[in-house]
Coordinates of C-alpha atoms in Angstrom, one line a residue:
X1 CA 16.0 26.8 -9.7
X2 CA 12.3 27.0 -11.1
X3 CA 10.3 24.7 -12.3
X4 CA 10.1 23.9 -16.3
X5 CA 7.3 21.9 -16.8
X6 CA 4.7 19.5 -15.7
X7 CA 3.8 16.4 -17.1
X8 CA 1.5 13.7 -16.3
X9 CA 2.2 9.6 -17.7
X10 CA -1.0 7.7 -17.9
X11 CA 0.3 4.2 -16.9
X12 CA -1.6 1.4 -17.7
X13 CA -1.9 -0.9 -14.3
X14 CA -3.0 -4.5 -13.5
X15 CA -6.7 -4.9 -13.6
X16 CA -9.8 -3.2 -14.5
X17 CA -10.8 0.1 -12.9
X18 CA -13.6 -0.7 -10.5
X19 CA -17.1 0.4 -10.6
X20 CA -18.0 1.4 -7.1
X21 CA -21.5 1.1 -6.0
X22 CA -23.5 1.7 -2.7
X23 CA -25.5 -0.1 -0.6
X24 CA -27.9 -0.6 3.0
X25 CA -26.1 -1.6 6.0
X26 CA -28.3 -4.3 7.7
X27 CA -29.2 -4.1 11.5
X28 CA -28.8 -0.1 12.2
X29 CA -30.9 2.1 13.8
X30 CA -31.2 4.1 10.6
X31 CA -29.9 3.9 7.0
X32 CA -26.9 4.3 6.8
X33 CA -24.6 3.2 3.5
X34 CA -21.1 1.6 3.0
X35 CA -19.5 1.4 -1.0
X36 CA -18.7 -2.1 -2.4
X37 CA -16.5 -2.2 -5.4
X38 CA -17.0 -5.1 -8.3
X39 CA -14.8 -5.0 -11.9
X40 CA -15.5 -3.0 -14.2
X41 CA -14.4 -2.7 -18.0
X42 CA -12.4 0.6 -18.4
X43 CA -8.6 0.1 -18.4
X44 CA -7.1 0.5 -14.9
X45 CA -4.4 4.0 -15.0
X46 CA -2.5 5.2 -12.4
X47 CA -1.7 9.2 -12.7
X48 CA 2.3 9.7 -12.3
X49 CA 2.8 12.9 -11.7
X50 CA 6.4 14.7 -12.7
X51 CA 7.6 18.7 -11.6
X52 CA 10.3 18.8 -13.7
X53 CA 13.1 22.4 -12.9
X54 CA 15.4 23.6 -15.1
X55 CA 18.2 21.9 -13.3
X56 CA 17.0 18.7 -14.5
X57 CA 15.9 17.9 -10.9
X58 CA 12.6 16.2 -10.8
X59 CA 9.7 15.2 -8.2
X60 CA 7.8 12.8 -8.8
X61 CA 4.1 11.7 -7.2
X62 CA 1.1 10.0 -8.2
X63 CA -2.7 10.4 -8.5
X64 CA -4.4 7.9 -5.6
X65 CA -7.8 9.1 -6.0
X66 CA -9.4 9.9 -9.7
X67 CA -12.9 9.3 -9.4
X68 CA -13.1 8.1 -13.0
X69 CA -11.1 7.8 -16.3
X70 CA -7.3 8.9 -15.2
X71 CA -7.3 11.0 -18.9
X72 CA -10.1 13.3 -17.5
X73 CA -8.2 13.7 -14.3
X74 CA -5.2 14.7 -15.8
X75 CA -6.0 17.0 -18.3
X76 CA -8.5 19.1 -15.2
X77 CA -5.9 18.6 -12.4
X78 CA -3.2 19.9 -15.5
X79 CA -5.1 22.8 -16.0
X80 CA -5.9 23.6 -12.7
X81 CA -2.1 23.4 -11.2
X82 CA 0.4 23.5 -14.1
X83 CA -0.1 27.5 -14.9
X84 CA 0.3 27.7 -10.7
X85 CA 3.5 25.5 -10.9
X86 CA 5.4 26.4 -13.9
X87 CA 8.2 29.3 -13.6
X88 CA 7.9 29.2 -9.5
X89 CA 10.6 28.7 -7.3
X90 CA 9.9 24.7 -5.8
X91 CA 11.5 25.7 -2.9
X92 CA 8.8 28.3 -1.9
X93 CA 7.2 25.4 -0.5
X94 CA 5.0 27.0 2.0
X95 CA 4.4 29.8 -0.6
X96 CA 3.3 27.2 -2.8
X97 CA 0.8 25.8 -0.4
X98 CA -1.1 28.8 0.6
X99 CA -1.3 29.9 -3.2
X100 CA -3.0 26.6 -3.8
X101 CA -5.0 26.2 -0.5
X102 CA -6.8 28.7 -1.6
X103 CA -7.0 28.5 -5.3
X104 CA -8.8 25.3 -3.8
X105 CA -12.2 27.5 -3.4
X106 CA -12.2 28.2 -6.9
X107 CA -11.1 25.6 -8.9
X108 CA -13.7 23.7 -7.8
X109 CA -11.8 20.6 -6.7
X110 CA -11.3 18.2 -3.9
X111 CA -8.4 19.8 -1.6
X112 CA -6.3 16.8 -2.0
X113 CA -5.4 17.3 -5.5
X114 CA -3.0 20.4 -4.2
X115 CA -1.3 17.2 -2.1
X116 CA 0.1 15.6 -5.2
X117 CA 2.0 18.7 -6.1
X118 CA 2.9 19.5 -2.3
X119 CA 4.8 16.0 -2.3
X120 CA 6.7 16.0 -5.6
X121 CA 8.0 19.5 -4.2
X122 CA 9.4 17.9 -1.2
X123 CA 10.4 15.1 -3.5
X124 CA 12.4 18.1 -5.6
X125 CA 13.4 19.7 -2.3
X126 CA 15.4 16.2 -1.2
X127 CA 17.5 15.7 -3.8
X128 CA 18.7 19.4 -4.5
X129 CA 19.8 19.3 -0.8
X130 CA 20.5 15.3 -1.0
X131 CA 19.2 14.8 2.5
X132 CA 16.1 12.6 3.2
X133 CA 12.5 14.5 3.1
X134 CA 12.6 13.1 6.7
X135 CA 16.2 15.0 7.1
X136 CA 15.1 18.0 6.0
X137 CA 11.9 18.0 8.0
X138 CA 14.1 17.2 11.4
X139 CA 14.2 13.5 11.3
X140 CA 12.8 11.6 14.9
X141 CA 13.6 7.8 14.4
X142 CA 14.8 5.7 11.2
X143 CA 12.2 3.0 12.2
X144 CA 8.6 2.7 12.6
X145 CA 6.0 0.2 14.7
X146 CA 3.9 -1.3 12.0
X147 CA 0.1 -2.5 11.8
X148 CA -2.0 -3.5 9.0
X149 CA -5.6 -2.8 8.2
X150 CA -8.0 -5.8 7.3
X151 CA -11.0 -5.0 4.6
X152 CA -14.8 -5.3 5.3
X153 CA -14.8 -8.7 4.8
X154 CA -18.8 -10.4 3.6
X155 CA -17.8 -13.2 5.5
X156 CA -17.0 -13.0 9.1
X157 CA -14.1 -15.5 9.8
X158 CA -12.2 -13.4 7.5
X159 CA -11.1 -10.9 10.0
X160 CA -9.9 -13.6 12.1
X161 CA -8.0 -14.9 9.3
X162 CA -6.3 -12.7 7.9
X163 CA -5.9 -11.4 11.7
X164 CA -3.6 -14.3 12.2
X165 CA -1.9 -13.4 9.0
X166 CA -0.8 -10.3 10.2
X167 CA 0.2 -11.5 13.7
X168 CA 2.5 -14.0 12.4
X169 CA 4.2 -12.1 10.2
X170 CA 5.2 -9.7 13.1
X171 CA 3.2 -6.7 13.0
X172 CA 3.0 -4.6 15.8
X173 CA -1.2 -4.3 15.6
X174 CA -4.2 -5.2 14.1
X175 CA -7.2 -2.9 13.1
X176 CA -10.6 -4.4 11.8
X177 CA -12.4 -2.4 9.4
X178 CA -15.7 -4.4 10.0
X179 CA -18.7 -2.4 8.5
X180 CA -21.1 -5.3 9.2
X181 CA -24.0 -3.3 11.8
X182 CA -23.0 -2.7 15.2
X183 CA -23.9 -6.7 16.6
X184 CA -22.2 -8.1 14.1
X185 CA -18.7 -5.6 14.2
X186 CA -18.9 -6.6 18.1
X187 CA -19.1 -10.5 17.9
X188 CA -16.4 -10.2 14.9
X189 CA -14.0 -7.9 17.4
X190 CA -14.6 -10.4 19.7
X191 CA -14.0 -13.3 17.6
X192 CA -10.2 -11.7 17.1
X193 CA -9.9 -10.7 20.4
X194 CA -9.9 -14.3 21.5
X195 CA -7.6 -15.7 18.3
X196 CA -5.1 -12.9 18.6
X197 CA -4.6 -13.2 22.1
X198 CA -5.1 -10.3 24.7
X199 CA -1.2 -8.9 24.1
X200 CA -1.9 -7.7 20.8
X201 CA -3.2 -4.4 19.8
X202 CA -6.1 -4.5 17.8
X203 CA -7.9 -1.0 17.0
X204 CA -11.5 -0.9 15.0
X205 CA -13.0 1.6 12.2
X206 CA -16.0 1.4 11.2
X207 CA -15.8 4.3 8.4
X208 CA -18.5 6.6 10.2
X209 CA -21.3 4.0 10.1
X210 CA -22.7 4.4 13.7
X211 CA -24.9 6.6 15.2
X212 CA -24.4 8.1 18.6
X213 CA -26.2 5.0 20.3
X214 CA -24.9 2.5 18.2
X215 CA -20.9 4.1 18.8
X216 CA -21.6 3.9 22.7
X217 CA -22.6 0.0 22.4
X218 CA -19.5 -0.7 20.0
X219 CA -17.2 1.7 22.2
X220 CA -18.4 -0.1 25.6
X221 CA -17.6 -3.4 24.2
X222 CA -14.4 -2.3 22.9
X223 CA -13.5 -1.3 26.0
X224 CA -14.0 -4.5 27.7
X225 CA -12.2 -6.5 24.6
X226 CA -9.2 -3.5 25.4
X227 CA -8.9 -2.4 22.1
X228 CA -6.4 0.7 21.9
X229 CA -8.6 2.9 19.8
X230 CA -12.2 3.5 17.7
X231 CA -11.6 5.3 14.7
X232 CA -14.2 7.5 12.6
X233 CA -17.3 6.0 14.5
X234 CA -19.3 8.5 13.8
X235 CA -19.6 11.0 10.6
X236 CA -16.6 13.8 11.1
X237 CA -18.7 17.1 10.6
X238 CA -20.6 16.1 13.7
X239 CA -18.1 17.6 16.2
X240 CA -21.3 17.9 19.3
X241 CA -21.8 14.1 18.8
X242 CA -17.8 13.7 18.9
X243 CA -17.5 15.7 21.8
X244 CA -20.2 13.8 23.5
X245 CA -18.8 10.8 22.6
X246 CA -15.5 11.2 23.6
X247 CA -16.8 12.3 27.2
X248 CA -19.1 9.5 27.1
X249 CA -16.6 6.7 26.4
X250 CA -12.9 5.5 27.7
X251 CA -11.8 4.1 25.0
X252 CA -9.7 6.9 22.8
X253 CA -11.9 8.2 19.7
X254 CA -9.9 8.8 16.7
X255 CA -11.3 11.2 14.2
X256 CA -10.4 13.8 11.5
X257 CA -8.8 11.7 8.7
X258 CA -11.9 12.6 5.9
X259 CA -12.5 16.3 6.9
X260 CA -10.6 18.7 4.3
X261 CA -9.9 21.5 6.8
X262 CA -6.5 20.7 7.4
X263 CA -4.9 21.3 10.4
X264 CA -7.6 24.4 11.2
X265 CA -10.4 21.6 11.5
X266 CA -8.6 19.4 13.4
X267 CA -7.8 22.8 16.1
X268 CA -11.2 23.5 16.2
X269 CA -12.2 19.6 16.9
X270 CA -9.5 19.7 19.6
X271 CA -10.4 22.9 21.4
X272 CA -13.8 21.9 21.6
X273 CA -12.5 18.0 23.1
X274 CA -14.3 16.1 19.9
X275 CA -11.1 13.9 19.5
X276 CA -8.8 12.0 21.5
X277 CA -6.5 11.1 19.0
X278 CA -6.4 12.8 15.3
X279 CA -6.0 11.6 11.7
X280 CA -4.5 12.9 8.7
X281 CA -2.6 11.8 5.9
X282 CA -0.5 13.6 3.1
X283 CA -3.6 13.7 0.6
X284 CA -6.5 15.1 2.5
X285 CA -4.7 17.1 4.4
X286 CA -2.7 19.5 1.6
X287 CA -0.1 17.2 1.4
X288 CA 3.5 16.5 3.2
X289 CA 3.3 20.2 4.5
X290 CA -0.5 19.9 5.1
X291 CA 0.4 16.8 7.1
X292 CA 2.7 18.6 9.1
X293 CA 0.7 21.0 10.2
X294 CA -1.7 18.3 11.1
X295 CA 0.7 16.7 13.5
X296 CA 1.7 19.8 15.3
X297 CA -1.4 21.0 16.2
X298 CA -2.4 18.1 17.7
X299 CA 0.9 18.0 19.4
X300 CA 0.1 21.5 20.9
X301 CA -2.8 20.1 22.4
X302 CA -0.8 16.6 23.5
X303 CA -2.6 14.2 21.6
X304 CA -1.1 11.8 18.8
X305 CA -1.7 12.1 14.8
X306 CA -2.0 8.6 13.4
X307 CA -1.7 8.7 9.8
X308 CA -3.9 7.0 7.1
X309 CA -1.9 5.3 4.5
X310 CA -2.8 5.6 0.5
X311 CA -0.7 3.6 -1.1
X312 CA 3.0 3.1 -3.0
X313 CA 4.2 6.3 -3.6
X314 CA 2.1 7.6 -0.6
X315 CA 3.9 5.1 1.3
X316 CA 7.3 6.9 0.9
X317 CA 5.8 10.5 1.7
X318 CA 4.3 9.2 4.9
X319 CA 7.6 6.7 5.5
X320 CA 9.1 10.6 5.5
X321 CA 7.0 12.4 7.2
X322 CA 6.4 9.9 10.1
X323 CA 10.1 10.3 10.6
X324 CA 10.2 13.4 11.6
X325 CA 6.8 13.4 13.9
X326 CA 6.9 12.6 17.8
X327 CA 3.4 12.1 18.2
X328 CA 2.4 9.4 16.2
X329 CA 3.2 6.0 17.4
X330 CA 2.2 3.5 14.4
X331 CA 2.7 3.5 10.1
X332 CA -0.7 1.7 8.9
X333 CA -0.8 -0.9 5.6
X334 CA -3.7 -0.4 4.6
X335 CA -5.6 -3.3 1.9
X336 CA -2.1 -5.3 1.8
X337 CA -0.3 -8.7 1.3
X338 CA 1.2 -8.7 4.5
X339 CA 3.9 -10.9 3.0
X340 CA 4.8 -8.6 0.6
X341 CA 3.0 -5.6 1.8
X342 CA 5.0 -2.5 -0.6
X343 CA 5.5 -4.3 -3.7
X344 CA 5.0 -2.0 -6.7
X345 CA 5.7 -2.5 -10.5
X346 CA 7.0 0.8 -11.2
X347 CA 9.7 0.9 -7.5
X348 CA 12.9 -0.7 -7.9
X349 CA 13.5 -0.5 -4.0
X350 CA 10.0 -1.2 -2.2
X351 CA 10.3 -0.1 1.4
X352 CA 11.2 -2.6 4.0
X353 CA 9.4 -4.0 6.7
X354 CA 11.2 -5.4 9.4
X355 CA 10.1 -7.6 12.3
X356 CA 7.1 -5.0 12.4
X357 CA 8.8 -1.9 12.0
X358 CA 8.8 0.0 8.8
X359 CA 12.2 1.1 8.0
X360 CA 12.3 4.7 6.2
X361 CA 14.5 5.3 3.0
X362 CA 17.1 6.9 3.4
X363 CA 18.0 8.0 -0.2
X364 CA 17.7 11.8 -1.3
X365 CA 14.1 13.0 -1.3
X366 CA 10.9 10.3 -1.0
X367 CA 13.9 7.8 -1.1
X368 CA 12.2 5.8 -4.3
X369 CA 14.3 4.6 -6.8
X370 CA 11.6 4.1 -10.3
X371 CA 12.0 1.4 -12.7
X372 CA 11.9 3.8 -16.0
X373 CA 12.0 0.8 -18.0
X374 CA 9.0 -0.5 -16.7
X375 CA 7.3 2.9 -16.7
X376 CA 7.8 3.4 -20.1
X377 CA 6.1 0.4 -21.2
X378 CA 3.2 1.4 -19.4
X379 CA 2.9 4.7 -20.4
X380 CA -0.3 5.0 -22.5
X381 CA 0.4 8.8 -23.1
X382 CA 2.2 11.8 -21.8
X383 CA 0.1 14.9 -20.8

């Protein structure tokens, strides 16, 4: 089996695509910046990805992060990875990997855009061997715990709010992305706190906003409102002020999901004790392999990999992978409807969330079944 071709479908989604824009955070010790996003007047397109073999067997991704017009995207990330992919073997998956690791260095390009390929190879992988990605990686469980992530909310009593949204539909936790200055992202942790009862696990991240001052006045209160975890408090290249950090505090620091190192930055931020808990996901990290390797360092050194979510398609490859890990005890929703948190125009069979577990497809490969119909009205053009 080797793969034929290569094609990216620009598909035309709800919505505008956004024009992000940053700005000052009030109340910290120095300037530090946070990105708001307001509508812009470009069309909205998604980037569906398909590796297409000569068996007719196809694996299928998408494009999460564009950084601009989806066309321009496509046509670099095509001519960047289709001369790599076409006429190899898509079951030389690790082979694939380390050709395109380092092909990073010279094509100039975030490391994720390797992940999009890494997935639809797994996705490939799946259904020649019709077994589960989460089969052929040694599935775990069948079932996940379940938490949703709030946004950075201008107003306050929205992370209460929508708190209480979660909680009654039956999550398993809570975490407050609260960018507000450290006074304000403690009162509004506090605020939950007391709504959300002290049962129910709440974690914060405050998207490396904090300096080392501000992390230990936000971590200290944290502690006292028992909150299971702070996440990315301070900016991740800055492993001596991790490190001290983590000795500093007892509440467990979570770092490593924006670092594009893979699972070799995430050994070196454990050896030198800059982490108590890592991150990764299956873009930043080179993908469902990438993610692997993530999660079994980390369980070398006995700490848990908590993975960041990126959306539909995303949500199947980490529904996957999350099978088949030991050491990571939650699947985030991150920016949802937590009443219909998986809904997607272009899935016919949206994954499941029951009483706050996620429950992971089961069909051959990813597990997602596409409405073709649907994407072929949306297609704006084939690349």
């Amino acid at each position: 089996m080797l793969i034929k071709e290569v094609k990216i479908h620009l598909i035309e989604m709800e919505g505008k695509r956004p024009i992000r824009t940053m700005f000052v955070i009030p109340g910290q010790l120095r300037s530090q910046f946070d990105r708001r996003a307001t509508p812009g007047h470009e069309p909205n397109q998604l980037c569906f990805i398909r590796v297409i073999t000569d068996t007719g067997i196809e694996g299928w991704s998408t494009a999460f992060y564009t950084w601009g017009p989806a066309r321009a995207f496509a046509e670099t990330w095509l001519d960047a990875f289709r001369h790599e992919l076409v006429g190899a073997d898509p079951l030389d998956r690790e082979y694939i990997f380390q050709k395109l690791w380092f092909a990073n260095r010279f094509n100039w390009l975030h490391p994720w855009n390797m992940s999009y390929a890494d997935v639809a190879l797994w996705d490939i992988a799946g259904k020649y061997a019709r077994l589960s990605v989460a089969k052929l990686l040694g599935a775990f469980r069948d079932r996940i715990p379940t938490y949703v992530s709030s946004g950075n909310y201008p107003d306050p009593e929205r992370f209460v709010e929508f708190g209480l949204e979660v909680q009654e539909e039956g999550y398993k936790g809570y975490k407050l992305h609260s960018r507000l200055g450290p006074e304000a992202d403690i009162q509004v942790a506090r605020n939950v706190r007391e709504a959300l009862g002290d049962g129910f696990t709440l974690m914060h991240d405050p998207v490396q906003i904090y300096t080392y001052p501000e992390a230990v006045q936000v971590g200290r209160a944290l502690e006292e409102l028992n909150y299971k975890w702070l996440e990315e408090p301070l900016q991740e290249w800055d492993i001596t002020a991790l490190k001290k950090l983590c000795d500093t505090l007892d509440i467990p620091i979570a770092a490593s999901e924006w670092v594009f190192g893979g699972s070799h930055h995430v050994a070196t931020l454990l050896a030198q004790g800059a982490a108590d808990i890592v991150r990764g996901d299956a873009i930043v990290s080179g993908g469902i392999t990438g993610l692997m390797k993530v999660a079994h360092v980390a369980e070398a050194f006995g700490v848990a990999c908590e993975v960041h979510e990126r959306g539909p398609m995303f949500c199947f490859a980490h529904a996957q992978a999350l099978a088949a890990m030991s050491n990571c005890e939650f699947f985030e929703l991150n920016g949802v409807n937590p009443k219909a948190p998986t809904e997607d125009p272009l899935v016919k069979n949206p994954i499941q969330i029951e009483e706050g577990y996620l429950i992971v497809p089961q069909g051959p490969g990813l597990g997602v079944e596409l409405d073709w119909e649907e994407i072929e009205r949306r297609t704006v053009e084939v690349l």
